[in-house]
Coordinates of C-alpha atoms and ligand atoms in Angstrom, one line a residue:
M1 CA 58.6 146.6 -76.9
N2 CA 61.4 148.1 -74.8
L3 CA 62.8 145.1 -73.0
D4 CA 65.0 142.4 -74.7
L5 CA 64.3 138.7 -74.4
Q6 CA 66.9 138.1 -71.7
T7 CA 65.4 140.8 -69.5
I8 CA 61.9 139.4 -70.0
Q9 CA 63.1 135.9 -69.1
A10 CA 64.9 137.2 -66.0
L11 CA 61.9 139.2 -64.8
A12 CA 59.6 136.2 -65.3
E13 CA 62.0 134.0 -63.3
R14 CA 62.2 136.6 -60.5
L15 CA 58.4 136.9 -60.2
E16 CA 57.7 133.2 -60.5
N17 CA 60.4 132.4 -57.9
C18 CA 58.7 134.9 -55.5
Q19 CA 55.5 132.9 -56.0
L20 CA 57.2 129.5 -55.5
T21 CA 59.2 130.6 -52.4
Q22 CA 56.6 133.0 -50.8
Q23 CA 58.9 136.0 -51.0
D24 CA 57.7 139.4 -51.9
T25 CA 59.5 141.9 -54.2
T26 CA 59.4 145.5 -55.2
K27 CA 57.5 146.4 -58.4
I28 CA 59.5 145.7 -61.5
T29 CA 58.8 149.1 -63.1
D30 CA 61.0 150.6 -60.3
D31 CA 63.9 148.9 -62.2
Y32 CA 62.5 149.1 -65.7
P33 CA 60.4 152.3 -65.9
D34 CA 60.3 152.2 -69.7
M35 CA 58.6 148.8 -69.8
D36 CA 55.5 148.9 -72.0
W37 CA 52.3 146.9 -72.2
D38 CA 53.8 144.4 -74.6
D39 CA 56.7 143.8 -72.3
A40 CA 54.3 143.3 -69.4
Y41 CA 52.3 140.6 -71.2
A42 CA 55.5 139.1 -72.6
I43 CA 56.7 138.6 -69.0
Q44 CA 53.3 137.0 -68.1
D45 CA 53.6 134.8 -71.2
E46 CA 57.0 133.7 -70.1
I47 CA 55.7 132.7 -66.7
R48 CA 53.0 130.7 -68.4
R49 CA 55.7 129.0 -70.6
R50 CA 57.7 128.1 -67.6
K51 CA 54.7 126.5 -65.8
L52 CA 53.7 124.6 -68.9
A53 CA 57.3 123.3 -69.3
R54 CA 57.0 121.9 -65.8
G55 CA 53.9 120.0 -66.8
L56 CA 51.2 122.3 -65.4
R57 CA 48.0 122.9 -67.4
I58 CA 46.0 126.1 -68.0
V59 CA 42.6 125.6 -66.5
G60 CA 41.2 129.1 -66.7
L61 CA 41.5 132.7 -67.6
K62 CA 40.7 135.8 -65.6
A63 CA 39.8 139.4 -65.9
G64 CA 40.9 141.6 -63.0
L65 CA 40.4 145.1 -61.7
T66 CA 37.0 145.1 -63.5
S67 CA 35.0 146.9 -60.7
H68 CA 35.3 150.5 -59.5
A69 CA 35.7 149.1 -55.9
K70 CA 38.8 147.2 -57.0
M71 CA 40.1 150.0 -59.2
K72 CA 39.8 152.4 -56.3
Q73 CA 41.3 149.9 -53.8
M74 CA 44.4 149.6 -56.1
G75 CA 44.5 153.1 -57.5
V76 CA 44.3 152.1 -61.1
S77 CA 41.8 152.5 -64.0
T78 CA 42.0 149.7 -66.5
P79 CA 41.1 145.9 -66.4
V80 CA 43.9 143.4 -66.7
F81 CA 44.0 139.8 -67.8
G82 CA 45.7 136.6 -66.6
F83 CA 45.5 132.8 -66.4
M84 CA 45.1 130.0 -63.8
T85 CA 47.0 126.7 -63.8
D86 CA 45.7 123.4 -62.4
D87 CA 47.6 123.8 -59.2
Y88 CA 45.6 126.9 -58.4
T89 CA 42.4 124.9 -58.1
V90 CA 40.8 124.4 -54.6
P91 CA 37.8 122.0 -54.4
D92 CA 34.5 123.5 -53.1
G93 CA 34.8 123.7 -49.3
G94 CA 38.4 122.7 -49.5
E95 CA 41.6 123.9 -47.8
C96 CA 44.0 126.6 -49.0
K97 CA 47.4 126.5 -47.2
V98 CA 48.4 130.1 -46.2
S99 CA 52.0 128.9 -45.9
E100 CA 52.1 128.5 -49.7
L101 CA 51.2 132.1 -50.2
I102 CA 52.6 135.5 -49.3
H103 CA 49.6 137.7 -48.2
P104 CA 46.4 136.3 -49.7
K105 CA 43.1 138.1 -50.2
V106 CA 39.8 136.8 -51.5
E107 CA 37.5 138.3 -54.1
P108 CA 33.8 137.4 -54.8
E109 CA 33.4 136.7 -58.5
I110 CA 31.0 135.3 -61.1
A111 CA 32.6 132.6 -63.2
F112 CA 31.7 131.9 -66.8
V113 CA 32.1 128.6 -68.6
T114 CA 31.8 128.9 -72.4
K115 CA 30.4 126.5 -75.0
A116 CA 31.6 128.3 -78.1
E117 CA 34.7 130.1 -79.1
L118 CA 34.9 133.9 -78.5
R119 CA 37.2 135.9 -80.8
G120 CA 37.6 139.6 -80.7
P121 CA 37.7 142.3 -81.9
G122 CA 34.0 143.3 -81.7
C123 CA 33.0 141.0 -78.9
H124 CA 30.2 142.4 -76.7
I125 CA 27.8 141.3 -74.0
G126 CA 25.5 139.7 -76.6
T127 CA 28.2 137.5 -78.1
V128 CA 29.4 136.5 -74.7
L129 CA 26.0 135.5 -73.4
A130 CA 25.3 133.5 -76.6
A131 CA 28.6 131.7 -76.1
T132 CA 28.2 131.0 -72.4
D133 CA 27.2 127.5 -71.3
F134 CA 26.7 128.5 -67.6
V135 CA 27.7 130.8 -64.8
L136 CA 28.5 129.9 -61.2
P137 CA 29.9 131.4 -58.0
G138 CA 33.7 131.7 -57.8
I139 CA 36.1 132.9 -55.1
E140 CA 39.4 134.1 -56.4
V141 CA 42.4 134.0 -54.0
I142 CA 44.9 136.7 -55.1
D143 CA 48.4 137.0 -53.8
S144 CA 50.4 139.8 -55.3
R145 CA 54.1 139.0 -55.4
Y146 CA 54.7 142.7 -54.8
R147 CA 55.4 144.1 -51.3
D148 CA 52.2 145.2 -49.6
F149 CA 50.2 144.8 -52.9
K150 CA 52.0 148.0 -54.1
F151 CA 52.2 148.0 -57.8
D152 CA 51.3 149.8 -61.1
L153 CA 49.3 148.2 -63.9
K154 CA 52.3 147.0 -65.9
S155 CA 53.9 145.4 -62.9
V156 CA 50.7 143.6 -62.0
V157 CA 50.1 142.3 -65.6
A158 CA 53.7 140.9 -65.6
D159 CA 52.8 139.2 -62.2
N160 CA 49.9 137.4 -63.9
T161 CA 47.4 139.7 -62.2
S162 CA 48.2 138.3 -58.7
A163 CA 46.5 135.0 -59.6
A164 CA 47.1 132.3 -56.9
R165 CA 44.1 130.0 -56.2
F166 CA 40.4 129.8 -56.9
V167 CA 37.3 127.8 -55.9
L168 CA 34.0 127.2 -57.8
G169 CA 30.8 125.8 -56.5
G170 CA 27.1 126.3 -56.0
Q171 CA 24.5 125.8 -58.6
P172 CA 25.5 126.5 -62.2
M173 CA 22.9 128.7 -63.9
S174 CA 22.2 129.4 -67.6
A175 CA 23.4 132.9 -68.4
A176 CA 19.9 133.4 -69.9
G177 CA 18.4 132.4 -66.6
A178 CA 19.6 135.5 -64.6
D179 CA 20.0 139.2 -65.0
L180 CA 23.7 139.2 -64.1
R181 CA 23.6 143.0 -63.5
T182 CA 21.2 142.7 -60.6
V183 CA 22.3 139.4 -59.2
G184 CA 23.3 140.0 -55.6
I185 CA 26.3 138.5 -53.7
V186 CA 27.2 138.3 -50.1
M187 CA 30.7 137.1 -49.0
E188 CA 31.0 135.9 -45.4
K189 CA 34.2 135.6 -43.4
N190 CA 33.8 133.2 -40.4
G191 CA 30.1 133.5 -40.7
L192 CA 29.9 137.3 -40.8
P193 CA 29.0 139.2 -43.9
V194 CA 32.1 141.3 -45.0
A195 CA 31.3 142.2 -48.6
F196 CA 28.1 142.8 -50.5
G197 CA 27.4 143.8 -54.1
A198 CA 25.7 143.1 -57.4
G199 CA 26.9 142.0 -60.8
A200 CA 26.7 145.4 -62.3
A201 CA 29.7 146.4 -60.2
V202 CA 31.8 144.6 -62.9
L203 CA 32.0 146.9 -65.9
G204 CA 28.1 147.4 -65.7
H205 CA 27.6 143.7 -66.5
P206 CA 30.0 140.7 -65.8
A207 CA 29.8 139.6 -69.4
A208 CA 31.4 142.9 -70.4
A209 CA 34.6 141.6 -68.6
I210 CA 34.6 138.5 -70.7
A211 CA 34.1 140.5 -73.9
A212 CA 37.0 142.8 -72.9
L213 CA 39.2 139.6 -72.4
A214 CA 38.1 138.3 -75.9
N215 CA 38.9 141.7 -77.5
H216 CA 42.3 141.8 -75.6
L217 CA 43.2 138.3 -76.9
G218 CA 41.9 139.1 -80.4
A219 CA 44.4 142.0 -80.6
R220 CA 47.1 139.4 -80.0
G221 CA 45.7 136.9 -82.5
E222 CA 44.3 134.7 -79.8
C223 CA 40.8 133.7 -78.7
I224 CA 38.8 132.2 -75.7
P225 CA 38.3 128.6 -76.8
A226 CA 35.0 126.8 -76.2
G227 CA 34.9 125.1 -72.8
S228 CA 36.9 127.8 -71.1
L229 CA 36.5 128.9 -67.5
I230 CA 36.8 132.6 -67.0
L231 CA 36.7 134.6 -63.7
S232 CA 35.1 137.9 -64.5
G233 CA 36.6 139.9 -61.7
G234 CA 36.0 140.9 -58.1
I235 CA 32.6 142.5 -57.5
T236 CA 33.9 144.2 -54.3
E237 CA 37.2 145.1 -52.8
A238 CA 39.4 142.2 -52.0
V239 CA 39.3 141.0 -48.3
S240 CA 42.5 139.8 -46.5
V241 CA 42.5 136.3 -45.0
Q242 CA 44.7 134.3 -42.7
A243 CA 45.0 130.8 -41.4
G244 CA 41.8 129.8 -39.6
D245 CA 39.5 131.9 -41.8
N246 CA 36.5 130.4 -43.5
I247 CA 35.1 132.2 -46.5
T248 CA 31.7 131.6 -48.1
L249 CA 30.3 133.3 -51.2
R250 CA 26.6 133.3 -51.7
V251 CA 25.3 134.4 -55.1
Q252 CA 21.6 135.0 -55.6
G253 CA 20.0 132.0 -57.4
M254 CA 23.3 130.2 -57.7
G255 CA 23.9 128.8 -54.2
S256 CA 27.3 129.1 -52.5
T257 CA 30.9 128.1 -52.6
S258 CA 33.5 128.2 -49.8
I259 CA 37.1 127.8 -48.9
R260 CA 39.0 127.3 -45.7
F261 CA 42.4 128.9 -45.0
V262 CA 44.7 126.7 -42.9
Ligands
LIG1 O1 41.7 139.6 -59.9 C1 42.0 140.8 -59.6 O2 41.2 141.7 -59.7 C2 43.4 141.2 -59.2 C3 44.1 141.9 -60.2 C4 45.5 142.3 -59.7 C5 45.4 143.4 -58.7 C6 45.4 142.9 -57.3 O3 46.4 142.1 -56.9 O4 44.5 143.3 -56.5
LIG2 MG1 40.0 138.6 -59.3

């Protein structure tokens, strides 16, 4: 690590304050170019500690930047991992207040819910599918705290991978009941299809994103506990939204989920 504890705490406070006051900021590597990966995840951990200290609960984990479309959109080449707290949850068909966010975008994702612990290293698609209770449609609302979504990977990891809100819905399906590589998705904005794709866009198979998360946590001595919700990453590029927009995600064989921006 290259940053001291005081700097990590100050950067976590800066990023979380941006989230809480809907202010954007420049990327933190502009100020700390020598920051390394451990520093970046330490800042994310400090944001989590601050939220837990205020009484929030962790309700999910996420993999991000797992599709070529997303990597190309953001000009990066490696997946990243983050968490969601209970205040990020939007009920199916519910409202998301744009005034609480900076510049939200939505991503069509496949969400996994596990029934057994996943612990890396060595996790692969097989171990993930064996440990999965069910999969279901999920829309992630991302809201980078960085100006114009301009960041590098370390800055975005520190910013908890732009996590902001999420909605789940539709018809949960056994992971064995579908070929998650060929499962098709359509995301509609105000009734018009705006993004299409198939599960294979996510690292060849969405379960590979969950395995990558388990292996990432394993390297840190952590695991994905049984009963976890995990968003496997956007299948397409993220789509910008504003107040008045209705977003619906339809996933083949799993029904649909939706969210309204007000
Ligand atoms: O969930 C994601 O793929 C987002 C990761 C962070 C990058 C971004 O803000 O687009
Ligand atoms: Mg995402």
